[in-house]
Amino acid sequence: DIMSEQKRKNREKIDRFIELKERLFDSRDAGIYNDETVALTTSLLDLNPELYTAWNLRRDVLIALHGQSLNVKIVNEELLYVTKKLRAKPKIYWLWNYRKWLLQVDPSVISWDQELALVDMLLEADGRNFHGWAYRRFVIQCMENVQKTSLVDSELAYTEKHVKRNLSNYSAWFNRSQLISRLSKQTQDRSALFSKELELIKKAVFMDPFDESPWNYYRWVLSNFDDAERPGIVQNEIDELEELLEEEPDAVWCMETLTQLYSTYQPNTCATRAVQLLQGLVEKDPLRANEYKDLLAQ
């Protein structure tokens, strides 16, 4: 029947995988690094691209055959092979790690625009793929090193496009925080920089106060204002969040943020209000009730 046939095929696939892995490891133990060894890694990775040992061996064999500086043809062939794998399995660590290694063999021969196009395509398919975002940061860093120019502005526009498309895109918000941190070290007007970010993120939290991701970024932005101006800014935010909570009394992320603002910036004057909020969170957010009870005990 169909089930039996499927089991038979699965068994054949497993047996084939075990056989190939044993042959590959035998070659490794014997120090046999040749084209046949590369072919063995290909066969294994076609069956299971998560076998990181095969990726490591593939790298070592290629270096043994061609030296540390692989020629352009080999690099492009390997990039193409990894691209095919990424299209099918875009969330495997080892694929991204192997590709990063390839890019560093000789950065001067890499088509960086092509690399950006690849990661852009993958993020269009899944905008929250944190592997893709981490790889994009790596590619941008390499491009800046090669081109001797900053790409912060264009990357800010790119992340803004993604967060406006999906407010829940935590990876895009995190990427944005990295870019803003870089800019904050280069500008003389940090206040203007973070005020602009505060305006952007407030639109997000007020648009959907039940989405956790923007709230994390919101709190991060507030923490970056200078000590002298932060009290006034925080008080203004507290006033607006209290108004929001009146309209949306079940918005637990708003309640949690208010609790953190009170306890962090106004611990002596607003302890009673912080306790009220924590007591409300115990009721409205039962999954994390014990966490709030611990805070109340403190």
Coordinates of C-alpha atoms in Angstrom, one line a residue:
D1 CA 0.0 0.0 0.0
I2 CA 1.0 3.7 -0.1
M3 CA 2.2 3.8 3.5
S4 CA 4.4 0.7 3.0
E5 CA 5.9 2.2 -0.2
Q6 CA 6.7 5.5 1.6
K7 CA 8.4 3.6 4.5
R8 CA 10.4 1.6 2.0
K9 CA 11.6 4.8 0.3
N10 CA 12.4 6.5 3.6
R11 CA 14.4 3.4 4.6
E12 CA 16.4 3.5 1.3
K13 CA 17.1 7.2 1.9
I14 CA 18.3 6.6 5.4
D15 CA 20.5 3.7 4.3
R16 CA 22.0 5.8 1.5
F17 CA 22.7 8.6 4.0
I18 CA 24.5 6.3 6.4
E19 CA 26.5 4.8 3.7
L20 CA 27.6 8.1 2.3
K21 CA 28.4 9.5 5.7
E22 CA 30.6 6.5 6.6
R23 CA 32.5 6.8 3.3
L24 CA 33.0 10.6 3.9
F25 CA 34.3 10.1 7.4
D26 CA 36.6 7.3 6.3
S27 CA 38.1 9.6 3.7
R28 CA 38.5 12.3 6.3
D29 CA 40.2 9.9 8.8
A30 CA 42.5 8.7 6.0
G31 CA 43.4 12.2 5.0
I32 CA 42.0 11.7 1.5
Y33 CA 41.0 15.1 0.2
N34 CA 40.2 15.0 -3.5
D35 CA 37.4 15.7 -6.0
E36 CA 35.7 12.5 -5.0
T37 CA 35.6 13.7 -1.4
V38 CA 33.9 16.9 -2.6
A39 CA 31.4 14.8 -4.5
L40 CA 30.7 12.8 -1.4
T41 CA 29.9 16.0 0.5
T42 CA 27.6 17.1 -2.3
S43 CA 25.7 13.8 -2.2
L44 CA 25.3 14.0 1.6
L45 CA 24.3 17.6 1.6
D46 CA 21.7 17.0 -1.0
L47 CA 20.2 14.5 1.4
N48 CA 20.6 16.6 4.5
P49 CA 21.9 20.2 4.2
E50 CA 21.9 20.5 8.0
L51 CA 24.9 18.2 8.3
Y52 CA 27.4 20.8 9.4
T53 CA 30.3 18.4 9.5
A54 CA 29.9 17.9 5.7
W55 CA 30.0 21.7 5.2
N56 CA 33.2 22.0 7.2
L57 CA 34.8 19.1 5.4
R58 CA 33.8 20.5 2.0
R59 CA 35.6 23.8 3.0
D60 CA 38.7 21.9 4.2
V61 CA 38.9 19.8 1.0
L62 CA 38.5 22.8 -1.3
I63 CA 41.3 24.6 0.6
A64 CA 43.5 21.5 0.4
L65 CA 42.9 21.2 -3.4
H66 CA 43.0 24.9 -4.4
G67 CA 44.7 26.8 -1.5
Q68 CA 43.3 29.5 0.8
S69 CA 42.6 31.8 -2.2
L70 CA 40.1 29.8 -4.3
N71 CA 39.9 30.9 -7.9
V72 CA 36.8 32.9 -9.0
K73 CA 35.3 30.0 -10.9
I74 CA 35.3 27.7 -7.8
V75 CA 33.9 30.5 -5.6
N76 CA 31.1 31.2 -8.0
E77 CA 30.2 27.5 -8.4
E78 CA 30.0 27.2 -4.6
L79 CA 27.9 30.3 -4.2
L80 CA 25.5 28.9 -6.8
Y81 CA 25.3 25.6 -5.0
V82 CA 24.6 27.3 -1.7
T83 CA 22.0 29.6 -3.4
K84 CA 20.0 26.5 -4.5
K85 CA 20.1 25.2 -1.0
L86 CA 19.0 28.5 0.6
R87 CA 16.0 28.8 -1.8
A88 CA 14.7 25.5 -0.3
K89 CA 16.0 25.8 3.3
P90 CA 16.6 29.5 4.2
K91 CA 16.8 28.9 7.9
I92 CA 19.8 26.6 8.2
Y93 CA 22.7 28.1 10.1
W94 CA 25.4 26.2 8.3
L95 CA 24.3 27.4 4.8
W96 CA 24.7 31.0 5.9
N97 CA 28.0 30.3 7.7
Y98 CA 29.4 28.5 4.6
R99 CA 28.3 31.4 2.4
K100 CA 30.0 33.9 4.7
W101 CA 33.2 32.0 4.4
L102 CA 33.0 32.1 0.6
L103 CA 32.5 35.8 0.6
Q104 CA 35.7 36.3 2.6
V105 CA 37.9 34.2 0.4
D106 CA 38.5 37.2 -1.9
P107 CA 36.0 40.1 -1.4
S108 CA 37.3 41.9 -4.4
V109 CA 35.8 39.4 -6.8
I110 CA 32.3 39.1 -5.2
S111 CA 29.3 40.6 -6.9
W112 CA 28.0 42.4 -3.8
D113 CA 24.9 43.7 -5.5
Q114 CA 24.0 40.1 -6.4
E115 CA 24.4 39.2 -2.7
L116 CA 22.1 42.0 -1.7
A117 CA 19.6 40.9 -4.3
L118 CA 19.7 37.3 -3.0
V119 CA 19.0 38.3 0.6
D120 CA 16.4 40.8 -0.5
M121 CA 14.6 38.0 -2.4
L122 CA 14.7 35.8 0.7
L123 CA 13.4 38.5 3.0
E124 CA 10.7 39.4 0.6
A125 CA 9.5 35.7 1.0
D126 CA 9.9 35.8 4.8
G127 CA 10.6 39.2 6.2
R128 CA 11.2 37.8 9.7
N129 CA 14.0 35.4 8.8
F130 CA 16.6 36.5 11.3
H131 CA 19.3 34.5 9.5
G132 CA 18.7 36.7 6.4
W133 CA 18.9 39.9 8.4
A134 CA 22.1 38.8 10.1
Y135 CA 23.5 37.9 6.7
R136 CA 22.4 41.3 5.3
R137 CA 24.3 43.1 8.1
F138 CA 27.4 41.0 7.2
V139 CA 27.1 41.8 3.5
I140 CA 26.6 45.5 4.1
Q141 CA 29.7 45.6 6.4
C142 CA 31.7 43.9 3.6
M143 CA 30.4 46.3 1.0
E144 CA 31.3 49.3 3.1
N145 CA 34.8 47.9 3.7
V146 CA 35.3 47.3 -0.1
Q147 CA 33.7 50.5 -1.3
K148 CA 35.0 52.7 1.5
T149 CA 31.6 54.3 2.0
S150 CA 28.7 54.2 4.5
L151 CA 25.4 52.6 3.5
V152 CA 23.5 53.4 6.7
D153 CA 21.0 55.8 5.1
S154 CA 19.9 53.3 2.4
E155 CA 19.7 50.5 5.0
L156 CA 17.5 52.7 7.3
A157 CA 15.2 53.2 4.4
Y158 CA 15.2 49.4 3.8
T159 CA 14.3 48.6 7.4
E160 CA 11.6 51.2 7.5
K161 CA 10.0 49.6 4.4
H162 CA 9.9 46.3 6.2
V163 CA 8.6 47.5 9.6
K164 CA 5.9 49.5 7.9
R165 CA 4.9 46.3 6.0
N166 CA 4.9 44.3 9.2
L167 CA 5.0 45.9 12.7
S168 CA 5.7 42.4 14.2
N169 CA 9.0 42.2 12.3
Y170 CA 11.3 42.0 15.4
S171 CA 14.4 41.2 13.2
A172 CA 13.8 44.4 11.2
W173 CA 13.4 46.5 14.4
F174 CA 16.6 45.0 15.7
N175 CA 18.4 45.7 12.5
R176 CA 17.2 49.3 12.7
S177 CA 18.6 49.6 16.3
Q178 CA 22.0 48.6 15.0
L179 CA 21.9 51.3 12.3
I180 CA 20.7 54.0 14.7
S181 CA 23.4 53.1 17.2
R182 CA 26.0 53.6 14.5
L183 CA 24.5 56.9 13.5
S184 CA 24.3 58.1 17.1
K185 CA 28.1 57.8 17.4
Q186 CA 28.6 59.9 14.3
T187 CA 26.1 62.7 14.9
Q188 CA 26.4 65.8 17.1
D189 CA 22.7 66.0 17.6
R190 CA 21.7 62.7 19.2
S191 CA 18.5 64.3 20.6
A192 CA 17.2 65.0 17.1
L193 CA 18.1 61.5 15.9
F194 CA 16.3 59.7 18.7
S195 CA 13.4 62.2 18.7
K196 CA 12.8 61.2 15.0
E197 CA 12.9 57.5 16.0
L198 CA 10.5 58.1 18.8
E199 CA 8.0 59.6 16.4
L200 CA 8.3 56.7 14.1
I201 CA 7.9 54.0 16.8
K202 CA 5.0 55.8 18.5
K203 CA 3.0 55.5 15.3
A204 CA 3.6 51.8 15.4
V205 CA 2.7 51.2 19.1
F206 CA -0.4 53.3 18.9
M207 CA -1.5 51.7 15.7
D208 CA -1.4 48.2 17.2
P209 CA -0.8 48.3 21.0
F210 CA -1.2 44.5 21.2
D211 CA 1.9 43.8 19.1
E212 CA 5.0 43.1 21.3
S213 CA 7.8 43.9 18.8
P214 CA 7.4 47.7 18.5
W215 CA 7.2 48.0 22.3
N216 CA 10.7 46.6 22.7
Y217 CA 12.1 49.1 20.2
Y218 CA 10.1 51.9 21.9
R219 CA 11.7 51.2 25.3
W220 CA 15.1 51.0 23.6
V221 CA 14.7 54.4 22.0
L222 CA 13.6 56.0 25.3
S223 CA 16.7 54.6 27.0
N224 CA 19.0 56.3 24.6
F225 CA 18.0 59.9 25.3
D226 CA 20.6 61.9 27.4
D227 CA 20.1 61.9 31.1
A228 CA 19.4 65.7 31.1
E229 CA 16.4 65.5 28.7
R230 CA 15.1 62.1 29.4
P231 CA 12.9 62.9 32.5
G232 CA 10.7 65.4 30.5
I233 CA 10.5 63.0 27.5
V234 CA 9.6 60.1 29.7
Q235 CA 6.9 62.0 31.6
N236 CA 5.3 63.0 28.3
E237 CA 5.3 59.4 27.1
I238 CA 3.9 58.2 30.4
D239 CA 1.0 60.7 30.1
E240 CA 0.2 59.5 26.5
L241 CA 0.5 55.8 27.4
E242 CA -1.9 56.3 30.3
E243 CA -4.4 57.8 27.9
L244 CA -3.8 54.9 25.5
L245 CA -4.4 52.4 28.4
E246 CA -7.8 54.1 29.1
E247 CA -8.8 53.4 25.6
E248 CA -7.3 49.9 25.4
P249 CA -7.4 48.6 29.0
D250 CA -6.4 45.1 27.9
A251 CA -3.1 46.2 26.2
V252 CA -0.7 44.3 28.4
W253 CA 2.4 45.6 26.5
C254 CA 1.4 49.1 27.3
M255 CA 0.8 48.2 30.9
E256 CA 4.2 46.5 31.1
T257 CA 6.0 49.4 29.5
L258 CA 4.4 51.9 31.9
T259 CA 5.5 49.7 34.8
Q260 CA 9.0 49.7 33.5
L261 CA 9.0 53.5 33.0
Y262 CA 7.7 54.1 36.4
S263 CA 10.0 51.7 38.2
T264 CA 13.1 52.8 36.2
Y265 CA 12.7 56.6 36.0
Q266 CA 10.2 57.5 38.8
P267 CA 10.7 54.8 41.4
N268 CA 10.1 57.1 44.4
T269 CA 7.1 59.0 43.3
C270 CA 5.1 56.4 41.3
A271 CA 5.6 53.1 43.2
T272 CA 1.9 52.8 44.0
R273 CA 0.9 53.1 40.3
A274 CA 3.6 50.6 39.3
V275 CA 2.1 48.1 41.9
Q276 CA -1.4 48.7 40.5
L277 CA -0.2 47.9 37.0
L278 CA 1.6 44.8 38.1
Q279 CA -1.5 43.6 39.9
G280 CA -3.5 44.2 36.7
L281 CA -0.9 42.3 34.6
V282 CA -1.3 39.3 36.9
E283 CA -4.9 39.1 35.9
K284 CA -4.6 40.0 32.3
D285 CA -1.5 38.1 31.4
P286 CA -1.8 34.8 33.2
L287 CA 1.0 33.1 31.2
R288 CA 3.5 35.4 32.9
A289 CA 1.7 35.9 36.2
N290 CA 4.5 34.4 38.3
E291 CA 7.0 36.9 36.8
Y292 CA 4.8 39.8 37.8
K293 CA 4.2 38.3 41.3
D294 CA 8.0 38.1 41.7
L295 CA 8.3 41.8 40.8
L296 CA 5.5 42.6 43.2
A297 CA 7.4 40.7 46.0
Q298 CA 10.4 42.8 45.3

